[in-house]
GROMACS .gro file of C-alpha atoms in nm:
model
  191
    1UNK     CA    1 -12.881  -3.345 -13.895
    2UNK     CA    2 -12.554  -3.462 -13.729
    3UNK     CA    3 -12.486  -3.114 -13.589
    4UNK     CA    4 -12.785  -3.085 -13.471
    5UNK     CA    5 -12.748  -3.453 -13.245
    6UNK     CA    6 -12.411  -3.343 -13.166
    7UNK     CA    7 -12.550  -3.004 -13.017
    8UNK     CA    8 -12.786  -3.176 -12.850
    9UNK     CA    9 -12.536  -3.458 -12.722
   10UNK     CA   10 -12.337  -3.131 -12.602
   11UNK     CA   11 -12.649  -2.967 -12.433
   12UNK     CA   12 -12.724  -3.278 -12.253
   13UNK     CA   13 -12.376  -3.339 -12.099
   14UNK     CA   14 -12.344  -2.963 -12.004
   15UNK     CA   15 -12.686  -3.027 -11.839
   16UNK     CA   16 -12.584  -3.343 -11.643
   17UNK     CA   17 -12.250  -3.176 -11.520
   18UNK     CA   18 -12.341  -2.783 -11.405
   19UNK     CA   19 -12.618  -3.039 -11.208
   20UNK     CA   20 -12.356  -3.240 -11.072
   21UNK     CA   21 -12.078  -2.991 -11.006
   22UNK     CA   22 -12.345  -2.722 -10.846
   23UNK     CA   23 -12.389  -2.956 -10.555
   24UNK     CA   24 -12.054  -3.005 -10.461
   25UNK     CA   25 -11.888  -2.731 -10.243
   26UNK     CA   26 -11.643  -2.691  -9.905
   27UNK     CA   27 -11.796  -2.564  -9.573
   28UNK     CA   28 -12.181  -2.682  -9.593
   29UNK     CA   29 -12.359  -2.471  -9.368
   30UNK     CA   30 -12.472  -2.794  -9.166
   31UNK     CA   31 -12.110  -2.852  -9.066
   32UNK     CA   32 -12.103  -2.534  -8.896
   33UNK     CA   33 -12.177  -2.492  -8.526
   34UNK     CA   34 -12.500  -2.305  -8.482
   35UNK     CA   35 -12.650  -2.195  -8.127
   36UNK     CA   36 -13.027  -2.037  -8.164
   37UNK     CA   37 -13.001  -1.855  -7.861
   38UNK     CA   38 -12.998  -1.530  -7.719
   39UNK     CA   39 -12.607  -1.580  -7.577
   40UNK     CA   40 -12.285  -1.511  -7.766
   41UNK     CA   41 -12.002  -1.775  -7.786
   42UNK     CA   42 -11.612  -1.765  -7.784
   43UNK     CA   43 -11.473  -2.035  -7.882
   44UNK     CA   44 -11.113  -1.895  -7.924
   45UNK     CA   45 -10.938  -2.006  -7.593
   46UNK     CA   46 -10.822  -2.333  -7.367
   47UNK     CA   47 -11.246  -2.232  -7.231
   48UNK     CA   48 -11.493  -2.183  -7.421
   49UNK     CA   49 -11.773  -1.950  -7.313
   50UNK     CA   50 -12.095  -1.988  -7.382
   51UNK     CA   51 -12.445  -1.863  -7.403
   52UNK     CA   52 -12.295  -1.534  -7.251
   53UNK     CA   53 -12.595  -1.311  -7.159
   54UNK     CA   54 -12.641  -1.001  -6.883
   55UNK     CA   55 -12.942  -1.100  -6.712
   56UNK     CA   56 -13.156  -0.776  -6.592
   57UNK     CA   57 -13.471  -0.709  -6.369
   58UNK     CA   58 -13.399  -0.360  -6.389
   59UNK     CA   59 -13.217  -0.077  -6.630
   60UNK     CA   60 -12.822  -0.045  -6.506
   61UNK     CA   61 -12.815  -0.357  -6.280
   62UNK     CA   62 -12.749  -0.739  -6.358
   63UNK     CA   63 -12.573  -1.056  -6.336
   64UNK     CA   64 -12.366  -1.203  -6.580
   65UNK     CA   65 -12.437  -1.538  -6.680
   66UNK     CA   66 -12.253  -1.752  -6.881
   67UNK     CA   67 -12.132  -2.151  -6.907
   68UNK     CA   68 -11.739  -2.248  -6.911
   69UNK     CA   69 -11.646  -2.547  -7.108
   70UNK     CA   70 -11.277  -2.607  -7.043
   71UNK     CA   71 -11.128  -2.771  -7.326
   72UNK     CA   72 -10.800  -2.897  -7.157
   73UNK     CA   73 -10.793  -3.258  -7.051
   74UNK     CA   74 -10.527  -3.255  -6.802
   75UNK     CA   75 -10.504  -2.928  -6.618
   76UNK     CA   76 -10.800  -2.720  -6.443
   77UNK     CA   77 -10.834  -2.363  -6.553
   78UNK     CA   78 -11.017  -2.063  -6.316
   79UNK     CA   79 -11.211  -1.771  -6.432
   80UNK     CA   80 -11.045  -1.481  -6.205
   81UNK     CA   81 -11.222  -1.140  -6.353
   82UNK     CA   82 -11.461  -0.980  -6.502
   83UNK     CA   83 -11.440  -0.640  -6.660
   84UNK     CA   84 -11.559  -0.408  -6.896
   85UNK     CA   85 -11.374  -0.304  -7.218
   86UNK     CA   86 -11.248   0.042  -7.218
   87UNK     CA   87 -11.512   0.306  -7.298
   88UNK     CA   88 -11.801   0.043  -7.141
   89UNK     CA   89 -12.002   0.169  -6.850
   90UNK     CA   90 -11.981  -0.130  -6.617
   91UNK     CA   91 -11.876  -0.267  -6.328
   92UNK     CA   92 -11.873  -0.627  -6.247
   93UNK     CA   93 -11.847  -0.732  -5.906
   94UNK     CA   94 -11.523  -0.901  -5.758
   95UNK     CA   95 -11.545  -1.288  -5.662
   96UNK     CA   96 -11.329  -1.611  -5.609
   97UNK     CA   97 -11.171  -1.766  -5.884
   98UNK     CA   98 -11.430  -2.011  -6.043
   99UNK     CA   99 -11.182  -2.320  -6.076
  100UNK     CA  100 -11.337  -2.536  -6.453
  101UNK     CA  101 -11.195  -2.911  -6.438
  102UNK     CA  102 -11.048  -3.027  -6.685
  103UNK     CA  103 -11.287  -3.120  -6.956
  104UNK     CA  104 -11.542  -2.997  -6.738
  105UNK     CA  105 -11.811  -2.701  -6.711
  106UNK     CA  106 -11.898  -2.440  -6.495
  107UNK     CA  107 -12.310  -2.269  -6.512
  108UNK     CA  108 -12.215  -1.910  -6.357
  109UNK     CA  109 -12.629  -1.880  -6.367
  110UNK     CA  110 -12.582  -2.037  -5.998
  111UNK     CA  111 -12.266  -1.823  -5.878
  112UNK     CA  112 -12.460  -1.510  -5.935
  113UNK     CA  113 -12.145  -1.236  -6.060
  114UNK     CA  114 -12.335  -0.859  -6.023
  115UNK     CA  115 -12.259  -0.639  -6.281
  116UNK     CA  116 -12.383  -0.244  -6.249
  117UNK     CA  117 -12.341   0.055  -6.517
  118UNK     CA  118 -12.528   0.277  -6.753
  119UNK     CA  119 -12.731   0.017  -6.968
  120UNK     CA  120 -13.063  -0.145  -7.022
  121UNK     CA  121 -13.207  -0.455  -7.207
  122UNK     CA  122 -13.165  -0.474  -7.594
  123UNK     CA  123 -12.796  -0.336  -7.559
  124UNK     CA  124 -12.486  -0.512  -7.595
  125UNK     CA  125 -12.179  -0.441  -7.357
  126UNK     CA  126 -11.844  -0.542  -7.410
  127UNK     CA  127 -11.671  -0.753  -7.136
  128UNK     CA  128 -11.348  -0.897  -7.094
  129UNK     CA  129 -11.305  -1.256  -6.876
  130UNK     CA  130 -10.936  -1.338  -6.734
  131UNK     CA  131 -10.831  -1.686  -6.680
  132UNK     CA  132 -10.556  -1.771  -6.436
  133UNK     CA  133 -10.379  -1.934  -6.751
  134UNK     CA  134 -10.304  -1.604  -6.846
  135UNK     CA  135 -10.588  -1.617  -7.137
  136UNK     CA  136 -10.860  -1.328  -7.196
  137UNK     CA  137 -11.191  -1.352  -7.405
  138UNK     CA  138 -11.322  -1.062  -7.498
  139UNK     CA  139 -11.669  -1.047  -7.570
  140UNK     CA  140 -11.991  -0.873  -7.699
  141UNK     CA  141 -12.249  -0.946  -7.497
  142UNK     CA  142 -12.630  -0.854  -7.492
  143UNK     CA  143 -12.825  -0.737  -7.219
  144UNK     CA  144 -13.165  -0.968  -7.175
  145UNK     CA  145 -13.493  -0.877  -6.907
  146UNK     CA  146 -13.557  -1.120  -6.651
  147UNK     CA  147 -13.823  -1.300  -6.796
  148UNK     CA  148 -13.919  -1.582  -7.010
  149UNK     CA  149 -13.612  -1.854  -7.062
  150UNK     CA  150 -13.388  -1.596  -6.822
  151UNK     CA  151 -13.638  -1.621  -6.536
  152UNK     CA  152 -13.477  -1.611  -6.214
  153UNK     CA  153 -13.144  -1.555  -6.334
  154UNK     CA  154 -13.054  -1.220  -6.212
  155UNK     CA  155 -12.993  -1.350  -5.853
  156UNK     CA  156 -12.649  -1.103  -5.836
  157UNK     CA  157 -12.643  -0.843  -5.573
  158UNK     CA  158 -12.510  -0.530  -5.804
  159UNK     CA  159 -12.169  -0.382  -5.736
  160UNK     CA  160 -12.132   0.017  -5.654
  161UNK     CA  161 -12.074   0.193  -6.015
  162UNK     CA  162 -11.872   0.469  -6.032
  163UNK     CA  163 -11.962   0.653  -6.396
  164UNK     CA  164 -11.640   0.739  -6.569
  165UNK     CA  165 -11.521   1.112  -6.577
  166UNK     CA  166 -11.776   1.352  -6.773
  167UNK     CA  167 -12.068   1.035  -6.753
  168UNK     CA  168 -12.347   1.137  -6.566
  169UNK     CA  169 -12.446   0.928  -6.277
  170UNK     CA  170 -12.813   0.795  -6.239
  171UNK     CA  171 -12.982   0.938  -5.890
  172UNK     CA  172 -12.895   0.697  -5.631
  173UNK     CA  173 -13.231   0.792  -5.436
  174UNK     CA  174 -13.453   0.756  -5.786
  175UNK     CA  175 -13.615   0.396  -5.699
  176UNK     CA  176 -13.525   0.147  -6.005
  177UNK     CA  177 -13.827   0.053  -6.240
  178UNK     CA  178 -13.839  -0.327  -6.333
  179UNK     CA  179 -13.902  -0.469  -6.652
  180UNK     CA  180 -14.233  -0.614  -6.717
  181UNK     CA  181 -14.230  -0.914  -6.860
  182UNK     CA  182 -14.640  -0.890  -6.941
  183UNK     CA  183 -14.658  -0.901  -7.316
  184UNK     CA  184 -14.686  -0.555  -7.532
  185UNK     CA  185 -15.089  -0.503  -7.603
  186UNK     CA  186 -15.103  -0.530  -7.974
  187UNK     CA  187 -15.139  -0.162  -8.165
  188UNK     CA  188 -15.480  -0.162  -8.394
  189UNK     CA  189 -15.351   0.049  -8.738
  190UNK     CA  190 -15.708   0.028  -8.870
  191UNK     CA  191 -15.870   0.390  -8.847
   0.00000   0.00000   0.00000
């Protein structure tokens, strides 16, 4: 009879503490930053960039779009270039340097950079951003239509692509078909 309320004594406290001790833990998911959007982040420089997207009404043609959050309180940091990663087909068109305040942000939906290659919606190109700090993000960035929550954001005029040697270059006289943002008509798999 004793071992049997001593096993049961046991039991119980075994109970109580696997319990206790399951719910304790380091890195809770809720203490991680989580963006539900369609945009990748970089968070590893003096900027961060954020909610990085390509923007297309049409296949090989865009504008990249993107927020700056500089993170430095006392000195003002400027996006100078963008460019593809090697082996990318893309070309981003030249502008200004986008000066970032300090603690400040930048939209680049209203500045309107052009970007032109061999790519169409669903993909995800690889980019490169410059900062006159002498920082680079490097980034992996998908390619969204023009439609829905990215309405009216490809506003860039594309820059002249040149295909890399042995790439094929798209017909310059083919006229560009845009994406429809009309929703697919649903498939009936009853026969």
């Amino acid at each position: 009879m004793h071992l049997r309320r001593s096993f049961a004594l046991a039991a119980g406290t075994l109970a109580l503490a696997a319990s206790a001790l399951t719910s304790c833990g380091f890195d809770y998911a809720t203490d991680r930053p989580y963006t539900p959007a369609a945009g990748v982040n970089d968070r590893s420089g003096v900027v961060d960039v954020l909610g990085a997207t390509i923007v297309a009404s049409q296949a090989d043609a865009g504008t990249f779009v993107a927020t700056l959050s500089n993170n430095s309180a006392d000195k003002a940091v400027a996006l100078t270039s963008v460019s593809a990663v090697e082996g990318t087909p893309l070309t981003a068109s030249t502008f200004e340097p986008i000066t970032i305040k300090p603690l400040g942000l930048v939209n680049l939906a209203d500045l309107g950079i052009g970007v032109a290659g061999d790519f169409s919606a669903g993909q995800f190109l690889s980019i490169e951003l410059r900062f006159d700090n002498g920082e680079t993000a490097a980034i992996e960035l998908p390619v969204v239509t023009n439609c829905g929550m990215f309405a009216g954001f490809d506003t860039a005029t594309a820059p002249d692509y040149v295909p890399a040697e042995g790439v094929e270059a798209a017909d310059p006289a083919a006229e560009p078909t845009p994406y429809s943002c009309e929703p697919a008509e649903p498939v009936d798999h009853e026969e």
